[in-house]
Amino acid sequence: GNSVTQMEGPVTLSEEAFLTINCTYTATGYPSLFWYVQYPGEGLQLLLKATKADDKGSNKGFEATYRKETTSFHLEKGSVQVSDSAVYFCALSDPTSGTYKYIFGTGTRLKVLA
Amino acid sequence: EPEVTQTPSHQVTQMGQEVILRCVPISNHLYFYWYRQILGQKVEFLVSFYNNEISEKSEIFDDQFSVERPDGSNFTLKIRSTKLEDSAMYFCASSDWGGWSSEQYFGPGTRLTVT
């Protein structure tokens, strides 16, 4: 079946460090891919998305490229800030689902130290 | 900016009791979803709802669960007889269309604790 695998956390970085959070997927068909972020005490917020192969989603300095050949959608940021500390979820919209429900990864907690 | 709201933020209940979790989706959205996350595990799809009926449900969504849109604004999830394993964070989401690239907007979640 369709699935999403994320790197385990927590990830601890110093401010201004480079961030990569790995995400790979298995899907029948052509899913859309998403990164959501959850700040403490808040809901899941869409960070970025990509809907087809080679698309690059970007927002707030974060980027991810839809790589069909490696079935990956890794999240990157060149210089993290303390305010980026949160849990990051990779998700796909299931193309075999009549309602394109989301399938999520386990989430990766990021902690950025000043 | 429009947002999805959920109440209560935290619900504690005894095993066997009924609970109703409430959600107010974004007003012009047509597709509604419930997901849950057991502590330390993945966010899992429970059910989707469109045009006043269930569109899709997961294996988790058994006869103990039901959803309703009692009026034009609320969307509820009812668990008839809670079990310990129902303890989780429950997220409501909505989207304006149900296509493959549609963005779902999530509420802050209700933490359900069954004792």
PDB file of C-alpha atoms in Angstrom:
ATOM      1  CA  GLY A   1       0.000   0.000   0.000  1.00  0.00           C
ATOM      2  CA  ASN A   2       0.898   3.653  -0.082  1.00  0.00           C
ATOM      3  CA  SER A   3       3.176   4.896   2.685  1.00  0.00           C
ATOM      4  CA  VAL A   4       5.516   7.660   3.838  1.00  0.00           C
ATOM      5  CA  THR A   5       8.769   7.147   5.702  1.00  0.00           C
ATOM      6  CA  GLN A   6      10.445   9.987   7.556  1.00  0.00           C
ATOM      7  CA  MET A   7      13.751  10.148   9.325  1.00  0.00           C
ATOM      8  CA  GLU A   8      13.566   9.630  13.045  1.00  0.00           C
ATOM      9  CA  GLY A   9      13.979  12.560  15.353  1.00  0.00           C
ATOM     10  CA  PRO A  10      14.658  14.506  17.306  1.00  0.00           C
ATOM     11  CA  VAL A  11      16.985  16.591  15.220  1.00  0.00           C
ATOM     12  CA  THR A  12      18.964  19.150  17.201  1.00  0.00           C
ATOM     13  CA  LEU A  13      20.790  21.928  15.369  1.00  0.00           C
ATOM     14  CA  SER A  14      22.466  25.202  16.193  1.00  0.00           C
ATOM     15  CA  GLU A  15      21.024  28.395  14.808  1.00  0.00           C
ATOM     16  CA  GLU A  16      22.094  29.079  11.198  1.00  0.00           C
ATOM     17  CA  ALA A  17      22.875  25.408  10.539  1.00  0.00           C
ATOM     18  CA  PHE A  18      21.687  23.631   7.392  1.00  0.00           C
ATOM     19  CA  LEU A  19      18.644  21.430   7.779  1.00  0.00           C
ATOM     20  CA  THR A  20      17.670  18.284   5.907  1.00  0.00           C
ATOM     21  CA  ILE A  21      14.752  16.099   6.936  1.00  0.00           C
ATOM     22  CA  ASN A  22      14.455  13.037   4.755  1.00  0.00           C
ATOM     23  CA  CYS A  23      11.147  11.783   3.422  1.00  0.00           C
ATOM     24  CA  THR A  24      10.556   8.913   1.040  1.00  0.00           C
ATOM     25  CA  TYR A  25       7.276   7.528  -0.184  1.00  0.00           C
ATOM     26  CA  THR A  26       5.675   4.513  -1.774  1.00  0.00           C
ATOM     27  CA  ALA A  27       2.656   5.151  -3.938  1.00  0.00           C
ATOM     28  CA  THR A  28       0.621   3.625  -6.699  1.00  0.00           C
ATOM     29  CA  GLY A  29      -0.153   6.384  -9.137  1.00  0.00           C
ATOM     30  CA  TYR A  30       0.901   9.999  -8.882  1.00  0.00           C
ATOM     31  CA  PRO A  31       0.420  11.537  -5.454  1.00  0.00           C
ATOM     32  CA  SER A  32       0.821  15.132  -4.434  1.00  0.00           C
ATOM     33  CA  LEU A  33       3.365  15.631  -1.673  1.00  0.00           C
ATOM     34  CA  PHE A  34       3.191  17.962   1.314  1.00  0.00           C
ATOM     35  CA  TRP A  35       5.186  19.136   4.271  1.00  0.00           C
ATOM     36  CA  TYR A  36       3.233  20.236   7.325  1.00  0.00           C
ATOM     37  CA  VAL A  37       4.630  21.864  10.451  1.00  0.00           C
ATOM     38  CA  GLN A  38       3.227  21.725  13.963  1.00  0.00           C
ATOM     39  CA  TYR A  39       4.371  24.340  16.446  1.00  0.00           C
ATOM     40  CA  PRO A  40       3.829  23.612  20.140  1.00  0.00           C
ATOM     41  CA  GLY A  41       0.145  23.764  21.073  1.00  0.00           C
ATOM     42  CA  GLU A  42      -0.981  24.421  17.512  1.00  0.00           C
ATOM     43  CA  GLY A  43      -2.472  22.477  14.620  1.00  0.00           C
ATOM     44  CA  LEU A  44      -0.802  21.181  11.498  1.00  0.00           C
ATOM     45  CA  GLN A  45       0.044  24.022   9.123  1.00  0.00           C
ATOM     46  CA  LEU A  46       0.864  23.515   5.481  1.00  0.00           C
ATOM     47  CA  LEU A  47       4.471  24.477   4.880  1.00  0.00           C
ATOM     48  CA  LEU A  48       4.829  23.618   1.199  1.00  0.00           C
ATOM     49  CA  LYS A  49       3.606  21.244  -1.457  1.00  0.00           C
ATOM     50  CA  ALA A  50       4.486  19.795  -4.869  1.00  0.00           C
ATOM     51  CA  THR A  51       2.038  18.185  -7.216  1.00  0.00           C
ATOM     52  CA  LYS A  52       4.173  16.569  -9.896  1.00  0.00           C
ATOM     53  CA  ALA A  53       7.643  15.232 -10.558  1.00  0.00           C
ATOM     54  CA  ASP A  54      10.467  17.799 -10.430  1.00  0.00           C
ATOM     55  CA  ASP A  55       8.225  20.422  -8.859  1.00  0.00           C
ATOM     56  CA  LYS A  56       9.912  22.377  -6.101  1.00  0.00           C
ATOM     57  CA  GLY A  57       7.785  23.640  -3.251  1.00  0.00           C
ATOM     58  CA  SER A  58       9.122  26.513  -1.178  1.00  0.00           C
ATOM     59  CA  ASN A  59       8.000  28.688   1.698  1.00  0.00           C
ATOM     60  CA  LYS A  60       9.674  30.643   4.528  1.00  0.00           C
ATOM     61  CA  GLY A  61      13.131  29.549   3.348  1.00  0.00           C
ATOM     62  CA  PHE A  62      12.185  25.862   3.285  1.00  0.00           C
ATOM     63  CA  GLU A  63      12.349  23.883   0.050  1.00  0.00           C
ATOM     64  CA  ALA A  64      11.542  20.376  -1.112  1.00  0.00           C
ATOM     65  CA  THR A  65      11.738  18.840  -4.583  1.00  0.00           C
ATOM     66  CA  TYR A  66       9.463  16.042  -5.787  1.00  0.00           C
ATOM     67  CA  ARG A  67      11.868  13.360  -7.007  1.00  0.00           C
ATOM     68  CA  LYS A  68      10.033  10.571  -8.741  1.00  0.00           C
ATOM     69  CA  GLU A  69      13.171   8.603  -9.583  1.00  0.00           C
ATOM     70  CA  THR A  70      14.150   8.317  -5.912  1.00  0.00           C
ATOM     71  CA  THR A  71      10.567   8.591  -4.559  1.00  0.00           C
ATOM     72  CA  SER A  72      11.722  11.309  -2.206  1.00  0.00           C
ATOM     73  CA  PHE A  73      10.618  14.726  -0.981  1.00  0.00           C
ATOM     74  CA  HIS A  74      13.347  15.864   1.407  1.00  0.00           C
ATOM     75  CA  LEU A  75      12.850  19.099   3.312  1.00  0.00           C
ATOM     76  CA  GLU A  76      15.763  21.551   3.383  1.00  0.00           C
ATOM     77  CA  LYS A  77      16.541  24.946   4.802  1.00  0.00           C
ATOM     78  CA  GLY A  78      19.827  26.752   4.439  1.00  0.00           C
ATOM     79  CA  SER A  79      19.896  28.499   7.812  1.00  0.00           C
ATOM     80  CA  VAL A  80      17.540  27.498  10.617  1.00  0.00           C
ATOM     81  CA  GLN A  81      16.314  29.777  13.364  1.00  0.00           C
ATOM     82  CA  VAL A  82      15.187  29.055  16.901  1.00  0.00           C
ATOM     83  CA  SER A  83      11.641  29.833  15.747  1.00  0.00           C
ATOM     84  CA  ASP A  84      11.788  26.850  13.363  1.00  0.00           C
ATOM     85  CA  SER A  85      11.680  24.477  16.328  1.00  0.00           C
ATOM     86  CA  ALA A  86       8.617  22.333  15.690  1.00  0.00           C
ATOM     87  CA  VAL A  87       7.489  18.921  14.464  1.00  0.00           C
ATOM     88  CA  TYR A  88       7.577  18.449  10.688  1.00  0.00           C
ATOM     89  CA  PHE A  89       5.300  15.981   8.903  1.00  0.00           C
ATOM     90  CA  CYS A  90       5.695  14.676   5.382  1.00  0.00           C
ATOM     91  CA  ALA A  91       2.454  13.556   3.723  1.00  0.00           C
ATOM     92  CA  LEU A  92       1.052  12.402   0.419  1.00  0.00           C
ATOM     93  CA  SER A  93      -2.440  12.580  -0.963  1.00  0.00           C
ATOM     94  CA  ASP A  94      -3.349   9.004  -1.724  1.00  0.00           C
ATOM     95  CA  PRO A  95      -4.117   8.731  -5.442  1.00  0.00           C
ATOM     96  CA  THR A  96      -5.904   5.418  -4.907  1.00  0.00           C
ATOM     97  CA  SER A  97      -8.265   7.039  -2.435  1.00  0.00           C
ATOM     98  CA  GLY A  98     -11.581   8.358  -3.684  1.00  0.00           C
ATOM     99  CA  THR A  99     -11.143  11.381  -1.453  1.00  0.00           C
ATOM    100  CA  TYR A 100      -7.364  11.753  -1.717  1.00  0.00           C
ATOM    101  CA  LYS A 101      -6.933  11.291   1.971  1.00  0.00           C
ATOM    102  CA  TYR A 102      -3.525  12.090   3.368  1.00  0.00           C
ATOM    103  CA  ILE A 103      -1.012   9.483   4.413  1.00  0.00           C
ATOM    104  CA  PHE A 104       1.473  10.886   6.904  1.00  0.00           C
ATOM    105  CA  GLY A 105       4.930  10.051   8.062  1.00  0.00           C
ATOM    106  CA  THR A 106       5.683   9.768  11.762  1.00  0.00           C
ATOM    107  CA  GLY A 107       6.852  13.374  12.078  1.00  0.00           C
ATOM    108  CA  THR A 108      10.330  14.669  12.885  1.00  0.00           C
ATOM    109  CA  ARG A 109      10.897  16.933  15.842  1.00  0.00           C
ATOM    110  CA  LEU A 110      13.377  19.738  15.193  1.00  0.00           C
ATOM    111  CA  LYS A 111      15.012  21.637  18.018  1.00  0.00           C
ATOM    112  CA  VAL A 112      17.142  24.657  17.170  1.00  0.00           C
ATOM    113  CA  LEU A 113      19.482  25.995  19.817  1.00  0.00           C
ATOM    114  CA  ALA A 114      20.551  29.622  20.037  1.00  0.00           C
TER     115      ALA A 114
ATOM    116  CA  GLU B   1      -7.060  34.276   8.008  1.00  0.00           C
ATOM    117  CA  PRO B   2      -9.755  31.590   8.198  1.00  0.00           C
ATOM    118  CA  GLU B   3      -8.930  28.642  10.389  1.00  0.00           C
ATOM    119  CA  VAL B   4     -10.335  25.343  11.550  1.00  0.00           C
ATOM    120  CA  THR B   5     -11.253  25.304  15.218  1.00  0.00           C
ATOM    121  CA  GLN B   6     -11.770  22.337  17.529  1.00  0.00           C
ATOM    122  CA  THR B   7     -13.297  21.941  20.961  1.00  0.00           C
ATOM    123  CA  PRO B   8     -12.474  20.908  23.566  1.00  0.00           C
ATOM    124  CA  SER B   9      -8.699  21.072  23.475  1.00  0.00           C
ATOM    125  CA  HIS B  10      -8.479  18.260  26.005  1.00  0.00           C
ATOM    126  CA  GLN B  11     -11.131  15.721  27.003  1.00  0.00           C
ATOM    127  CA  VAL B  12     -10.775  13.173  29.759  1.00  0.00           C
ATOM    128  CA  THR B  13     -13.356  10.412  29.889  1.00  0.00           C
ATOM    129  CA  GLN B  14     -13.863   7.028  31.483  1.00  0.00           C
ATOM    130  CA  MET B  15     -13.818   3.834  29.482  1.00  0.00           C
ATOM    131  CA  GLY B  16     -17.249   3.026  28.095  1.00  0.00           C
ATOM    132  CA  GLN B  17     -18.436   6.624  28.034  1.00  0.00           C
ATOM    133  CA  GLU B  18     -19.546   8.453  24.915  1.00  0.00           C
ATOM    134  CA  VAL B  19     -17.598  11.474  23.721  1.00  0.00           C
ATOM    135  CA  ILE B  20     -18.292  14.050  21.042  1.00  0.00           C
ATOM    136  CA  LEU B  21     -15.451  16.000  19.542  1.00  0.00           C
ATOM    137  CA  ARG B  22     -16.398  19.185  17.773  1.00  0.00           C
ATOM    138  CA  CYS B  23     -14.917  20.987  14.827  1.00  0.00           C
ATOM    139  CA  VAL B  24     -15.788  24.130  12.914  1.00  0.00           C
ATOM    140  CA  PRO B  25     -14.292  23.859   9.418  1.00  0.00           C
ATOM    141  CA  ILE B  26     -13.471  26.839   7.226  1.00  0.00           C
ATOM    142  CA  SER B  27     -16.771  28.256   6.080  1.00  0.00           C
ATOM    143  CA  ASN B  28     -16.601  27.752   2.300  1.00  0.00           C
ATOM    144  CA  HIS B  29     -14.994  24.318   2.459  1.00  0.00           C
ATOM    145  CA  LEU B  30     -16.894  21.267   1.283  1.00  0.00           C
ATOM    146  CA  TYR B  31     -14.722  18.308   2.281  1.00  0.00           C
ATOM    147  CA  PHE B  32     -14.162  17.344   5.886  1.00  0.00           C
ATOM    148  CA  TYR B  33     -11.841  14.854   7.516  1.00  0.00           C
ATOM    149  CA  TRP B  34     -10.924  13.362  10.853  1.00  0.00           C
ATOM    150  CA  TYR B  35      -7.460  12.025  11.608  1.00  0.00           C
ATOM    151  CA  ARG B  36      -5.936  10.802  14.823  1.00  0.00           C
ATOM    152  CA  GLN B  37      -2.464  10.438  16.254  1.00  0.00           C
ATOM    153  CA  ILE B  38      -1.755   8.020  19.040  1.00  0.00           C
ATOM    154  CA  LEU B  39       1.185   9.279  21.072  1.00  0.00           C
ATOM    155  CA  GLY B  40       4.441   8.543  19.300  1.00  0.00           C
ATOM    156  CA  GLN B  41       2.735   7.101  16.227  1.00  0.00           C
ATOM    157  CA  LYS B  42       1.730   8.305  12.779  1.00  0.00           C
ATOM    158  CA  VAL B  43      -1.158  10.597  12.030  1.00  0.00           C
ATOM    159  CA  GLU B  44      -3.832   8.211  10.681  1.00  0.00           C
ATOM    160  CA  PHE B  45      -6.847   8.885   8.512  1.00  0.00           C
ATOM    161  CA  LEU B  46     -10.213   8.033  10.053  1.00  0.00           C
ATOM    162  CA  VAL B  47     -12.953   9.329   7.784  1.00  0.00           C
ATOM    163  CA  SER B  48     -13.820  11.813   5.069  1.00  0.00           C
ATOM    164  CA  PHE B  49     -17.200  13.477   4.617  1.00  0.00           C
ATOM    165  CA  TYR B  50     -18.732  15.270   1.680  1.00  0.00           C
ATOM    166  CA  ASN B  51     -22.253  16.302   0.751  1.00  0.00           C
ATOM    167  CA  ASN B  52     -23.611  15.113   4.096  1.00  0.00           C
ATOM    168  CA  GLU B  53     -22.334  11.599   3.840  1.00  0.00           C
ATOM    169  CA  ILE B  54     -19.226   9.585   4.500  1.00  0.00           C
ATOM    170  CA  SER B  55     -17.032   9.391   1.404  1.00  0.00           C
ATOM    171  CA  GLU B  56     -14.404   7.069   2.759  1.00  0.00           C
ATOM    172  CA  LYS B  57     -13.478   5.510   6.064  1.00  0.00           C
ATOM    173  CA  SER B  58     -10.554   3.564   7.371  1.00  0.00           C
ATOM    174  CA  GLU B  59     -10.508   0.234   9.152  1.00  0.00           C
ATOM    175  CA  ILE B  60     -10.161   2.122  12.418  1.00  0.00           C
ATOM    176  CA  PHE B  61     -13.534   3.791  11.881  1.00  0.00           C
ATOM    177  CA  ASP B  62     -15.740   0.979  13.127  1.00  0.00           C
ATOM    178  CA  ASP B  63     -19.316   1.004  14.409  1.00  0.00           C
ATOM    179  CA  GLN B  64     -18.247   2.823  17.562  1.00  0.00           C
ATOM    180  CA  PHE B  65     -17.469   5.925  15.530  1.00  0.00           C
ATOM    181  CA  SER B  66     -19.840   8.252  13.758  1.00  0.00           C
ATOM    182  CA  VAL B  67     -19.660  11.685  12.175  1.00  0.00           C
ATOM    183  CA  GLU B  68     -22.263  14.325  11.652  1.00  0.00           C
ATOM    184  CA  ARG B  69     -22.664  17.795  10.291  1.00  0.00           C
ATOM    185  CA  PRO B  70     -25.611  18.876  12.426  1.00  0.00           C
ATOM    186  CA  ASP B  71     -25.780  22.381  11.019  1.00  0.00           C
ATOM    187  CA  GLY B  72     -24.020  24.517   8.462  1.00  0.00           C
ATOM    188  CA  SER B  73     -20.925  25.059  10.543  1.00  0.00           C
ATOM    189  CA  ASN B  74     -20.133  22.197  12.906  1.00  0.00           C
ATOM    190  CA  PHE B  75     -18.628  18.811  12.108  1.00  0.00           C
ATOM    191  CA  THR B  76     -18.578  16.272  14.927  1.00  0.00           C
ATOM    192  CA  LEU B  77     -16.935  12.958  15.680  1.00  0.00           C
ATOM    193  CA  LYS B  78     -18.719  10.722  18.173  1.00  0.00           C
ATOM    194  CA  ILE B  79     -17.234   7.721  19.885  1.00  0.00           C
ATOM    195  CA  ARG B  80     -20.060   5.723  21.443  1.00  0.00           C
ATOM    196  CA  SER B  81     -18.222   3.621  23.991  1.00  0.00           C
ATOM    197  CA  THR B  82     -14.639   4.700  24.450  1.00  0.00           C
ATOM    198  CA  LYS B  83     -11.800   2.250  24.935  1.00  0.00           C
ATOM    199  CA  LEU B  84      -8.380   2.844  26.412  1.00  0.00           C
ATOM    200  CA  GLU B  85      -6.864   2.545  22.935  1.00  0.00           C
ATOM    201  CA  ASP B  86      -8.953   5.480  21.724  1.00  0.00           C
ATOM    202  CA  SER B  87      -6.656   7.788  23.686  1.00  0.00           C
ATOM    203  CA  ALA B  88      -5.064   9.990  21.028  1.00  0.00           C
ATOM    204  CA  MET B  89      -4.937  13.440  19.513  1.00  0.00           C
ATOM    205  CA  TYR B  90      -7.816  13.894  17.080  1.00  0.00           C
ATOM    206  CA  PHE B  91      -7.422  16.357  14.226  1.00  0.00           C
ATOM    207  CA  CYS B  92     -10.198  17.763  12.103  1.00  0.00           C
ATOM    208  CA  ALA B  93      -9.382  19.054   8.607  1.00  0.00           C
ATOM    209  CA  SER B  94     -11.236  20.649   5.738  1.00  0.00           C
ATOM    210  CA  SER B  95     -10.559  21.476   2.102  1.00  0.00           C
ATOM    211  CA  ASP B  96     -12.385  23.410  -0.564  1.00  0.00           C
ATOM    212  CA  TRP B  97     -12.148  20.577  -3.074  1.00  0.00           C
ATOM    213  CA  GLY B  98     -11.271  16.919  -2.999  1.00  0.00           C
ATOM    214  CA  GLY B  99      -8.764  16.671  -5.810  1.00  0.00           C
ATOM    215  CA  TRP B 100      -5.321  15.151  -5.751  1.00  0.00           C
ATOM    216  CA  SER B 101      -3.551  18.437  -5.047  1.00  0.00           C
ATOM    217  CA  SER B 102      -6.052  19.905  -2.626  1.00  0.00           C
ATOM    218  CA  GLU B 103      -4.693  21.368   0.567  1.00  0.00           C
ATOM    219  CA  GLN B 104      -6.261  20.271   3.774  1.00  0.00           C
ATOM    220  CA  TYR B 105      -6.440  22.798   6.595  1.00  0.00           C
ATOM    221  CA  PHE B 106      -6.088  21.312  10.054  1.00  0.00           C
ATOM    222  CA  GLY B 107      -7.398  22.335  13.416  1.00  0.00           C
ATOM    223  CA  PRO B 108      -5.253  22.369  16.580  1.00  0.00           C
ATOM    224  CA  GLY B 109      -6.548  18.996  17.698  1.00  0.00           C
ATOM    225  CA  THR B 110      -8.412  17.552  20.675  1.00  0.00           C
ATOM    226  CA  ARG B 111      -6.429  15.412  23.039  1.00  0.00           C
ATOM    227  CA  LEU B 112      -8.655  12.556  24.215  1.00  0.00           C
ATOM    228  CA  THR B 113      -7.604  10.662  27.315  1.00  0.00           C
ATOM    229  CA  VAL B 114      -9.576   7.546  28.213  1.00  0.00           C
ATOM    230  CA  THR B 115      -9.051   6.252  31.756  1.00  0.00           C
TER     231      THR B 115
END
